[in-house]
């Protein structure tokens, strides 16, 4: 019987941030009626916030939107309605759209609404719409954004004291890196010395770690390695996300001008 080739896992994996995001989601769903209904997940880009939210979305059948740079109030409400299976005419007044969205969330108050890139709603002065939707429907709303999201929320007086749970996404540790290696580079055994170096050079960002693990899998395959450590990695470069440094390119010498012969 031939040995079965491992398959590469696609989608969220069981990292610590995924477990913590799921715990926050469960707390919001099971909270007492008198408690606030907002949760906030914040952290630098690449820490796996979006993947964690997708995992929770699939587990609890949450609605999820990702705010775009060009969104208006109308766009926001239309997208929320679409996530709950509702549609409205393009010229429906904003107030009517908001009422429809509140009613959609209130159908099942235990079903969360996850809002990724929530920073943009604060920057555009649109976060109050979500506050109204949450308070009147009582459905949990989870905001996801960059590291400054809590500071931005503090500037909106009627928002920051309605947050039940603040979750700061953390960089991957060695255990997380092992989990990622098993999921995304299953055909090679990567030793801890290389895994920890990948983690450090990636700044603990899951996205960059996965890129380095993919490169490790290529290095192992091209060299016929079944295991790979820091010594075998040799002079291979790590993906750090940093742009290349400017090159000092000498200017091309100017050609001597040739005078036309009359």
XYZ file of N, CA and C in Angstrom:
786
model
N 0.852 -1.185 0.000
C 0.000 0.000 0.000
C 0.891 1.239 0.000
N 0.639 2.140 -0.941
C 1.451 3.347 -1.015
C 1.116 4.289 0.125
N 2.123 4.997 0.568
C 1.949 5.934 1.670
C 1.167 7.148 1.192
N 0.163 7.553 1.935
C -0.672 8.685 1.566
C 0.100 9.987 1.744
N 0.031 10.835 0.740
C 0.721 12.115 0.798
C -0.082 13.093 1.626
N 0.540 13.755 2.601
C -0.193 14.728 3.410
C -0.732 15.869 2.551
N -1.852 16.377 2.930
C -2.426 17.514 2.224
C -2.197 18.782 3.038
N -2.055 19.882 2.330
C -1.834 21.157 2.997
C -3.167 21.723 3.445
N -3.251 22.084 4.709
C -4.472 22.650 5.260
C -4.673 24.052 4.734
N -5.913 24.370 4.397
C -6.242 25.708 3.953
C -7.238 26.311 4.931
N -7.082 27.606 5.198
C -7.999 28.257 6.113
C -7.399 28.405 7.498
N -8.193 28.903 8.455
C -7.690 29.153 9.806
C -7.244 27.877 10.508
N -6.191 27.982 11.284
C -5.708 26.857 12.087
C -5.758 27.266 13.549
N -5.574 26.291 14.431
C -5.829 26.508 15.866
C -4.671 27.224 16.559
N -4.476 28.476 16.229
C -3.479 29.288 16.920
C -4.093 29.881 18.184
N -3.244 30.422 19.042
C -3.730 30.994 20.302
C -4.667 32.176 20.063
N -4.390 32.988 19.048
C -5.282 34.105 18.749
C -6.655 33.621 18.293
N -6.690 32.505 17.583
C -7.966 31.940 17.148
C -8.782 31.512 18.358
N -8.130 30.838 19.311
C -8.827 30.383 20.520
C -9.322 31.572 21.340
N -8.487 32.627 21.449
C -8.871 33.798 22.231
C -10.025 34.550 21.573
N -10.013 34.640 20.255
C -11.107 35.306 19.542
C -12.402 34.526 19.736
N -12.308 33.216 19.694
C -13.487 32.391 19.886
C -14.026 32.537 21.303
N -13.137 32.642 22.286
C -13.565 32.835 23.676
C -14.288 34.171 23.839
N -13.774 35.229 23.190
C -14.441 36.524 23.243
C -15.824 36.451 22.612
N -15.916 35.783 21.472
C -17.200 35.654 20.781
C -18.214 34.929 21.652
N -17.788 33.839 22.295
C -18.681 33.075 23.166
C -19.144 33.911 24.347
N -18.225 34.693 24.913
C -18.599 35.540 26.053
C -19.669 36.558 25.660
N -19.534 37.141 24.486
C -20.514 38.122 24.031
C -21.880 37.478 23.786
N -21.866 36.287 23.202
C -23.125 35.598 22.921
C -23.842 35.224 24.213
N -23.076 34.778 25.206
C -23.668 34.273 26.449
C -23.777 35.326 27.549
N -23.506 36.588 27.257
C -23.525 37.644 28.271
C -24.947 37.852 28.822
N -25.009 38.431 30.008
C -26.299 38.797 30.594
C -26.900 39.975 29.832
N -28.226 40.092 29.806
C -28.872 41.140 29.006
C -28.459 42.555 29.376
N -28.063 42.790 30.625
C -27.737 44.153 31.050
C -26.304 44.563 30.697
N -25.509 43.634 30.147
C -24.112 43.933 29.838
C -23.971 44.503 28.422
N -22.929 45.319 28.197
C -22.717 45.862 26.843
C -22.416 44.752 25.845
N -22.654 45.038 24.562
C -22.583 43.989 23.555
C -21.494 44.112 22.525
N -20.485 44.971 22.780
C -19.393 45.121 21.818
C -18.144 44.373 22.284
N -17.450 43.772 21.328
C -16.124 43.222 21.553
C -15.163 43.878 20.573
N -13.899 44.019 20.960
C -12.902 44.667 20.110
C -11.659 43.796 20.025
N -11.256 43.495 18.812
C -10.003 42.773 18.559
C -9.073 43.714 17.803
N -7.889 43.956 18.370
C -6.975 44.909 17.738
C -5.560 44.343 17.722
N -4.762 44.821 16.790
C -3.378 44.387 16.702
C -2.791 44.743 15.351
N -1.469 44.672 15.228
C -0.806 45.002 13.959
C -1.228 44.075 12.833
N -1.027 44.531 11.634
C -1.331 43.727 10.453
C -0.497 42.447 10.453
N -1.114 41.351 10.064
C -0.403 40.088 9.952
C -0.457 39.209 11.178
N -1.127 39.665 12.248
C -1.207 38.866 13.471
C -2.303 37.806 13.414
N -3.052 37.747 12.336
C -4.048 36.690 12.175
C -5.433 37.048 12.674
N -5.733 38.340 12.788
C -7.050 38.750 13.292
C -8.162 38.316 12.347
N -7.939 38.519 11.056
C -8.974 38.168 10.079
C -9.209 36.666 10.056
N -8.134 35.869 10.076
C -8.293 34.412 10.091
C -9.044 33.949 11.336
N -8.733 34.566 12.463
C -9.424 34.208 13.702
C -10.909 34.522 13.605
N -11.230 35.664 12.977
C -12.640 36.044 12.856
C -13.386 35.109 11.913
N -12.713 34.633 10.879
C -13.363 33.693 9.949
C -13.641 32.369 10.643
N -12.701 31.929 11.485
C -12.910 30.713 12.259
C -14.153 30.849 13.137
N -14.247 31.979 13.870
C -15.411 32.211 14.731
C -16.684 32.338 13.904
N -16.583 32.993 12.774
C -17.750 33.149 11.895
C -18.328 31.789 11.506
N -17.452 30.885 11.137
C -17.916 29.561 10.725
C -18.479 28.760 11.897
N -17.902 28.946 13.078
C -18.350 28.180 14.240
C -19.733 28.614 14.727
N -19.997 29.916 14.742
C -21.242 30.414 15.341
C -22.195 30.983 14.298
N -21.815 30.813 13.010
C -22.652 31.314 11.904
C -22.877 32.824 12.011
N -21.825 33.533 12.338
C -21.893 34.989 12.457
C -21.980 35.630 11.077
N -22.525 36.837 11.043
C -22.446 37.661 9.839
C -21.123 38.419 9.899
N -20.534 38.661 8.736
C -19.220 39.310 8.726
C -19.096 40.231 7.535
N -18.641 41.466 7.778
C -18.379 42.413 6.707
C -16.968 42.957 6.868
N -16.387 43.399 5.768
C -15.068 44.025 5.786
C -15.205 45.400 5.146
N -15.004 46.436 5.925
C -15.262 47.804 5.494
C -14.256 48.234 4.436
N -14.752 48.848 3.380
C -13.893 49.341 2.309
C -13.615 50.824 2.431
N -12.556 51.283 1.770
C -12.180 52.693 1.833
C -13.254 53.605 1.252
N -13.992 53.121 0.275
C -14.964 53.968 -0.424
C -16.366 53.905 0.178
N -16.533 53.170 1.286
C -17.875 52.969 1.826
C -18.492 54.267 2.350
N -19.815 54.345 2.146
C -20.624 55.397 2.737
C -21.580 54.757 3.738
N -22.394 55.568 4.405
C -23.400 55.025 5.317
C -24.338 54.076 4.583
N -24.714 54.464 3.390
C -25.612 53.619 2.597
C -24.960 52.276 2.274
N -23.682 52.322 1.879
C -22.967 51.080 1.561
C -22.914 50.172 2.781
N -22.588 50.753 3.933
C -22.495 49.975 5.166
C -23.804 49.253 5.466
N -24.896 49.968 5.426
C -26.190 49.370 5.767
C -26.616 48.336 4.727
N -26.352 48.603 3.466
C -26.667 47.611 2.425
C -25.871 46.326 2.649
N -24.587 46.454 3.007
C -23.766 45.255 3.207
C -24.231 44.463 4.427
N -24.606 45.163 5.489
C -25.136 44.467 6.662
C -26.405 43.706 6.288
N -27.297 44.352 5.553
C -28.539 43.694 5.139
C -28.256 42.473 4.264
N -27.302 42.598 3.350
C -26.955 41.467 2.484
C -26.468 40.269 3.291
N -25.667 40.536 4.332
C -25.159 39.454 5.165
C -26.280 38.712 5.890
N -27.378 39.394 6.148
C -28.516 38.767 6.823
C -29.602 38.340 5.840
N -29.233 38.300 4.562
C -30.161 37.806 3.553
C -31.265 38.771 3.176
N -31.068 40.067 3.442
C -32.080 41.070 3.120
C -31.567 41.991 2.014
N -32.519 42.543 1.263
C -32.152 43.494 0.215
C -33.069 44.708 0.287
N -32.534 45.826 -0.143
C -33.316 47.062 -0.159
C -33.068 47.789 -1.472
N -34.027 48.609 -1.878
C -33.868 49.386 -3.102
C -32.749 50.406 -2.934
N -32.106 50.735 -4.034
C -30.964 51.643 -3.986
C -31.334 53.007 -3.416
N -32.559 53.454 -3.640
C -32.951 54.795 -3.205
C -33.686 54.787 -1.862
N -33.632 53.681 -1.157
C -34.258 53.630 0.166
C -33.572 54.634 1.089
N -34.329 55.466 1.827
C -33.721 56.440 2.732
C -32.833 55.768 3.776
N -31.797 56.479 4.215
C -30.847 55.953 5.187
C -31.564 55.500 6.461
N -32.510 56.298 6.941
C -33.220 55.947 8.165
C -33.970 54.628 8.010
N -34.551 54.410 6.842
C -35.270 53.149 6.598
C -34.302 51.972 6.495
N -33.141 52.209 5.890
C -32.134 51.154 5.821
C -31.671 50.760 7.216
N -31.462 51.765 8.067
C -31.030 51.486 9.438
C -32.089 50.684 10.185
N -33.344 51.037 9.989
C -34.430 50.296 10.643
C -34.478 48.850 10.157
N -34.296 48.640 8.868
C -34.272 47.283 8.318
C -33.095 46.490 8.887
N -31.931 47.145 9.015
C -30.747 46.464 9.550
C -30.950 46.087 11.015
N -31.542 46.995 11.801
C -31.818 46.689 13.208
C -32.747 45.484 13.325
N -33.770 45.466 12.490
C -34.721 44.350 12.523
C -34.052 43.040 12.119
N -33.141 43.101 11.141
C -32.438 41.898 10.693
C -31.574 41.324 11.809
N -30.857 42.182 12.536
C -30.029 41.718 13.644
C -30.882 41.186 14.793
N -32.049 41.772 14.993
C -32.888 41.400 16.129
C -33.593 40.062 15.941
N -33.627 39.544 14.711
C -34.285 38.249 14.476
C -33.649 37.167 15.330
N -32.304 37.190 15.419
C -31.575 36.240 16.271
C -30.515 37.012 17.042
N -30.831 37.527 18.228
C -29.891 38.361 18.988
C -28.632 37.631 19.442
N -28.583 36.321 19.266
C -27.372 35.586 19.630
C -26.408 35.458 18.455
N -26.808 35.944 17.284
C -25.955 35.847 16.099
C -25.096 37.103 15.989
N -23.780 36.994 16.111
C -22.924 38.187 16.108
C -22.767 38.782 14.713
N -22.440 40.060 14.705
C -22.002 40.752 13.499
C -20.534 41.107 13.693
N -19.670 40.605 12.812
C -18.235 40.875 12.871
C -17.904 41.936 11.831
N -17.226 42.992 12.264
C -16.904 44.106 11.371
C -15.393 44.263 11.302
N -14.801 43.822 10.191
C -13.352 43.949 9.992
C -13.036 45.316 9.394
N -11.825 45.818 9.651
C -11.391 47.149 9.227
C -12.296 48.229 9.820
N -12.661 48.035 11.081
C -13.583 48.964 11.737
C -12.975 50.347 11.939
N -11.657 50.460 11.888
C -11.005 51.773 12.010
C -11.601 52.769 11.018
N -11.910 52.277 9.830
C -12.387 53.158 8.765
C -13.735 53.782 9.111
N -14.553 53.055 9.864
C -15.852 53.611 10.258
C -15.673 54.782 11.220
N -14.680 54.681 12.103
C -14.410 55.789 13.025
C -13.850 56.980 12.252
N -12.920 56.711 11.342
C -12.320 57.788 10.558
C -13.366 58.528 9.735
N -14.402 57.816 9.296
C -15.440 58.412 8.459
C -16.628 58.940 9.274
N -16.549 58.816 10.617
C -17.643 59.276 11.457
C -18.894 58.430 11.344
N -18.719 57.107 11.082
C -19.858 56.223 10.857
C -20.047 55.187 11.958
N -19.216 55.234 13.007
C -19.272 54.191 14.034
C -20.571 54.256 14.834
N -21.198 55.430 14.914
C -22.442 55.565 15.664
C -23.561 54.716 15.066
N -23.480 54.454 13.771
C -24.490 53.594 13.145
C -24.447 52.202 13.763
N -23.249 51.677 13.968
C -23.123 50.357 14.582
C -23.593 50.366 16.026
N -23.329 51.456 16.729
C -23.801 51.543 18.118
C -25.328 51.453 18.168
N -25.996 52.157 17.277
C -27.451 52.113 17.235
C -27.952 50.713 16.884
N -27.308 50.082 15.900
C -27.725 48.738 15.497
C -27.586 47.761 16.659
N -26.461 47.848 17.379
C -26.231 46.908 18.468
C -27.196 47.145 19.631
N -27.356 48.390 20.030
C -28.182 48.681 21.203
C -29.647 48.319 20.974
N -30.153 48.581 19.792
C -31.564 48.352 19.544
C -31.869 46.904 19.186
N -30.880 46.172 18.690
C -31.098 44.756 18.369
C -30.615 43.835 19.485
N -29.677 44.303 20.320
C -28.977 43.578 21.391
C -28.067 42.468 20.864
N -27.868 42.384 19.547
C -26.978 41.370 18.981
C -25.523 41.749 19.246
N -24.647 40.782 19.470
C -23.229 41.092 19.674
C -22.598 41.671 18.405
N -21.739 42.654 18.572
C -20.995 43.233 17.455
C -19.515 43.217 17.823
N -18.692 42.641 16.958
C -17.253 42.544 17.192
C -16.524 43.415 16.185
N -15.735 44.346 16.691
C -14.962 45.245 15.846
C -13.525 44.751 15.752
N -12.986 44.733 14.541
C -11.608 44.309 14.309
C -10.859 45.456 13.647
N -9.649 45.739 14.146
C -8.886 46.821 13.542
C -7.425 46.785 13.946
N -6.722 47.812 13.544
C -5.293 47.897 13.825
C -5.039 48.261 15.292
N -3.785 48.395 15.649
C -3.401 48.567 17.055
C -4.001 49.824 17.692
N -4.252 50.857 16.883
C -4.777 52.118 17.420
C -6.299 52.135 17.540
N -6.964 51.036 17.220
C -8.427 51.022 17.275
C -8.968 51.386 18.655
N -8.442 50.831 19.777
C -8.966 51.226 21.089
C -8.811 52.724 21.363
N -7.676 53.302 20.958
C -7.463 54.733 21.161
C -8.482 55.551 20.377
N -8.770 55.127 19.161
C -9.772 55.824 18.353
C -11.154 55.718 18.986
N -11.468 54.553 19.563
C -12.773 54.380 20.196
C -12.904 55.242 21.447
N -11.796 55.474 22.135
C -11.837 56.316 23.332
C -12.283 57.737 23.017
N -12.054 58.157 21.785
C -12.451 59.501 21.384
C -13.943 59.605 21.104
N -14.623 58.457 21.024
C -16.071 58.448 20.785
C -16.735 58.073 22.102
N -17.202 59.059 22.831
C -17.632 58.863 24.214
C -18.697 57.789 24.362
N -19.637 57.738 23.425
C -20.741 56.798 23.564
C -20.397 55.393 23.083
N -19.128 55.188 22.684
C -18.719 53.874 22.201
C -17.850 53.111 23.186
N -16.802 53.762 23.716
C -15.786 53.005 24.445
C -16.327 52.341 25.706
N -17.357 52.945 26.353
C -17.896 52.314 27.563
C -18.957 51.269 27.263
N -19.145 50.979 25.990
C -20.065 49.908 25.590
C -19.323 48.658 25.134
N -18.011 48.643 25.373
C -17.186 47.489 24.999
C -17.078 46.551 26.203
N -17.544 45.329 26.025
C -17.484 44.340 27.099
C -16.118 43.673 27.171
N -15.500 43.450 26.012
C -14.258 42.663 25.988
C -13.280 43.277 24.988
N -12.072 43.583 25.474
C -10.982 44.051 24.618
C -10.007 42.900 24.423
N -9.719 42.556 23.188
C -8.795 41.456 22.900
C -7.647 41.969 22.054
N -6.454 41.907 22.614
C -5.250 42.327 21.905
C -4.592 41.111 21.264
N -4.600 41.060 19.939
C -3.971 39.946 19.231
C -2.472 39.937 19.524
N -1.934 38.759 19.746
C -0.530 38.605 20.122
C 0.273 37.974 18.982
N 1.589 38.254 18.926
C 2.421 37.604 17.919
C 2.512 36.108 18.179
N 2.771 35.363 17.128
C 2.889 33.911 17.254
C 4.088 33.541 18.127
N 3.907 32.532 18.963
C 5.033 31.971 19.709
C 5.499 30.702 18.993
N 6.427 29.987 19.619
C 6.983 28.798 18.971
C 5.919 27.722 18.785
N 5.022 27.559 19.746
C 3.948 26.570 19.597
C 3.066 26.893 18.400
N 2.728 28.169 18.247
C 1.929 28.574 17.086
C 2.672 28.280 15.786
N 3.968 28.534 15.783
C 4.768 28.305 14.578
C 4.809 26.823 14.234
N 4.866 25.975 15.248
C 4.811 24.527 14.993
C 3.480 24.138 14.351
N 2.399 24.722 14.851
C 1.072 24.424 14.301
C 1.000 24.870 12.840
N 1.529 26.047 12.555
C 1.531 26.534 11.180
C 2.378 25.646 10.275
N 3.504 25.163 10.791
C 4.360 24.278 9.998
C 3.646 22.971 9.675
N 2.920 22.433 10.638
C 2.178 21.189 10.401
C 1.075 21.385 9.375
N 0.488 22.595 9.370
C -0.622 22.865 8.475
C -0.176 23.220 7.066
N 0.898 24.008 6.955
C 1.265 24.560 5.657
C 2.553 23.983 5.066
N 3.298 23.196 5.829
C 4.488 22.523 5.288
C 4.545 21.106 5.840
N 3.512 20.290 5.588
C 3.421 18.972 6.222
C 4.375 17.931 5.655
N 4.995 18.203 4.511
C 5.831 17.186 3.869
C 7.283 17.218 4.332
N 7.605 18.157 5.221
C 8.970 18.245 5.733
C 8.910 18.491 7.237
N 9.820 17.861 7.966
C 9.935 18.106 9.402
C 10.904 19.260 9.615
N 10.385 20.382 10.090
C 11.216 21.567 10.322
C 11.576 21.626 11.800
N 12.848 21.627 12.082
C 13.328 21.599 13.459
C 13.071 22.933 14.171
N 13.065 22.855 15.499
C 12.713 24.024 16.308
C 13.679 25.188 16.134
N 14.962 24.896 15.890
C 15.908 26.008 15.751
C 15.565 26.863 14.532
N 15.161 26.206 13.438
C 14.759 26.950 12.250
C 13.382 27.592 12.447
N 12.463 26.864 13.080
C 11.129 27.414 13.314
C 11.194 28.689 14.159
N 12.011 28.660 15.206
C 12.082 29.822 16.077
C 12.760 30.996 15.377
N 13.729 30.697 14.517
C 14.363 31.762 13.746
C 13.376 32.361 12.755
N 12.585 31.503 12.122
C 11.540 31.995 11.213
C 10.567 32.891 11.971
N 10.188 32.459 13.170
C 9.254 33.255 13.980
C 9.839 34.630 14.288
N 11.086 34.645 14.712
C 11.717 35.907 15.081
C 11.900 36.821 13.872
N 12.367 36.259 12.767
C 12.599 37.060 11.577
C 11.276 37.538 10.957
N 10.195 36.853 11.266
C 8.869 37.238 10.760
C 8.156 38.203 11.686
N 8.779 38.551 12.796
C 8.152 39.459 13.743
C 6.926 38.863 14.412
N 6.821 37.529 14.425
C 5.679 36.877 15.034
C 4.402 36.982 14.221
N 4.479 37.529 13.010
C 3.304 37.695 12.162
C 3.014 36.406 11.418
N 1.812 35.894 11.619
C 1.449 34.602 11.034
C 1.583 34.614 9.519
N 1.189 35.718 8.907
C 1.225 35.806 7.447
C 2.649 35.644 6.928
N 3.605 36.309 7.571
C 4.994 36.203 7.134
C 5.567 34.836 7.464
N 5.178 34.272 8.598
C 5.650 32.938 8.964
C 5.239 31.928 7.902
N 4.003 32.020 7.430
C 3.512 31.090 6.410
C 4.326 31.230 5.125
N 4.685 32.468 4.752
C 5.508 32.667 3.559
C 6.865 31.988 3.729
N 7.496 32.135 4.898
C 8.794 31.504 5.148
C 8.678 29.986 5.194
N 7.576 29.480 5.740
C 7.370 28.034 5.774
C 7.214 27.477 4.367
N 6.531 28.226 3.512
C 6.397 27.794 2.123
C 7.759 27.734 1.450
N 8.608 28.721 1.731
C 9.963 28.709 1.168
C 10.763 27.535 1.729
N 10.581 27.239 3.011
C 11.269 26.091 3.606
C 10.860 24.796 2.928
N 9.569 24.683 2.606
C 9.103 23.480 1.918
C 9.744 23.360 0.535
N 9.910 24.481 -0.147
C 10.551 24.472 -1.472
C 12.017 24.079 -1.351
N 12.709 24.638 -0.355
C 14.127 24.304 -0.136
C 14.274 22.809 0.135
N 13.420 22.257 0.977
C 13.492 20.833 1.303
C 13.221 19.978 0.073
N 12.207 20.357 -0.698
C 11.860 19.580 -1.886
C 12.976 19.613 -2.931
N 13.535 20.799 -3.154
C 14.580 20.925 -4.178
C 15.862 20.188 -3.809
N 16.105 20.011 -2.495
C 17.329 19.346 -2.043
C 17.094 17.925 -1.566
N 15.865 17.467 -1.614
C 15.566 16.106 -1.188
C 15.643 15.905 0.315
N 15.440 16.969 1.100
C 15.496 16.858 2.553
C 14.145 16.399 3.099
N 14.175 15.470 4.040
C 12.966 15.094 4.772
C 12.837 15.899 6.064
N 13.975 16.371 6.560
C 13.991 17.268 7.711
C 14.827 18.487 7.336
N 14.540 19.599 7.993
C 15.239 20.833 7.681
C 15.504 21.585 8.977
N 16.772 21.948 9.186
C 17.120 22.739 10.367
C 17.857 23.996 9.930
N 18.288 24.775 10.912
C 18.918 26.053 10.603
C 20.225 25.863 9.838
N 20.961 24.790 10.138
C 22.221 24.543 9.439
C 21.980 24.228 7.973
N 20.988 23.380 7.697
C 20.685 23.033 6.312
C 20.073 24.214 5.563
N 19.398 25.096 6.295
C 18.822 26.298 5.678
C 19.926 27.151 5.056
N 21.076 27.168 5.735
C 22.252 27.836 5.187
C 22.048 29.322 4.969
N 22.331 29.776 3.760
C 22.295 31.210 3.446
C 20.973 31.636 2.810
N 19.973 30.778 2.877
C 18.670 31.150 2.322
C 18.135 32.397 3.025
N 17.470 33.251 2.283
C 16.960 34.485 2.857
C 15.597 34.259 3.517
N 15.326 35.041 4.547
C 14.038 35.009 5.225
C 13.160 36.139 4.694
N 11.872 35.855 4.599
C 10.934 36.897 4.222
C 10.566 37.684 5.475
N 10.905 38.960 5.480
C 10.633 39.805 6.647
C 9.567 40.862 6.392
N 9.168 40.999 5.144
C 8.196 42.028 4.811
C 8.811 43.391 4.590
N 10.127 43.506 4.824
C 10.794 44.786 4.654
C 11.136 45.010 3.179
N 10.945 46.237 2.687
C 11.313 46.512 1.296
C 12.824 46.512 1.135
N 13.321 46.292 -0.062
C 14.772 46.316 -0.278
C 15.326 47.711 -0.044
N 16.564 47.750 0.444
C 17.206 49.044 0.676
C 17.553 49.692 -0.664
N 17.542 51.011 -0.713
C 17.874 51.703 -1.971
C 19.276 51.338 -2.440
N 19.402 51.130 -3.721
C 20.711 50.800 -4.281
C 21.455 52.071 -4.674
N 22.765 52.012 -4.534
C 23.602 53.133 -4.960
C 24.083 52.840 -6.382
N 23.302 53.328 -7.306
C 23.603 53.066 -8.714
C 24.340 54.264 -9.291
N 25.517 53.992 -9.842
C 26.282 55.082 -10.438
C 25.584 55.573 -11.696
N 25.609 56.870 -11.855
C 24.998 57.456 -13.046
C 25.784 57.034 -14.284
N 25.036 56.806 -15.340
C 25.707 56.457 -16.581
C 26.549 57.647 -17.055
N 27.774 57.392 -17.477
C 28.600 58.514 -17.988
C 27.992 59.105 -19.251
N 28.035 60.403 -19.314
C 27.471 61.066 -20.469
C 28.404 60.899 -21.664
N 27.792 60.674 -22.780
C 28.580 60.560 -23.988
C 29.101 61.940 -24.407
N 30.323 61.934 -24.836
C 30.895 63.221 -25.290
C 30.096 63.721 -26.482
N 29.779 64.989 -26.418
C 29.006 65.561 -27.510
C 29.844 65.602 -28.781
N 29.244 65.279 -29.850
C 29.941 65.278 -31.132
C 29.460 66.458 -31.960
N 30.358 67.304 -32.291
C 29.988 68.455 -33.100
C 29.805 68.034 -34.548
N 28.733 68.512 -35.041
C 28.461 68.198 -36.443
C 29.492 68.889 -37.349
N 29.936 68.126 -38.290
C 30.910 68.704 -39.240
C 30.159 69.393 -40.341
N 30.444 70.632 -40.462
C 29.745 71.418 -41.487
C 30.176 70.954 -42.870
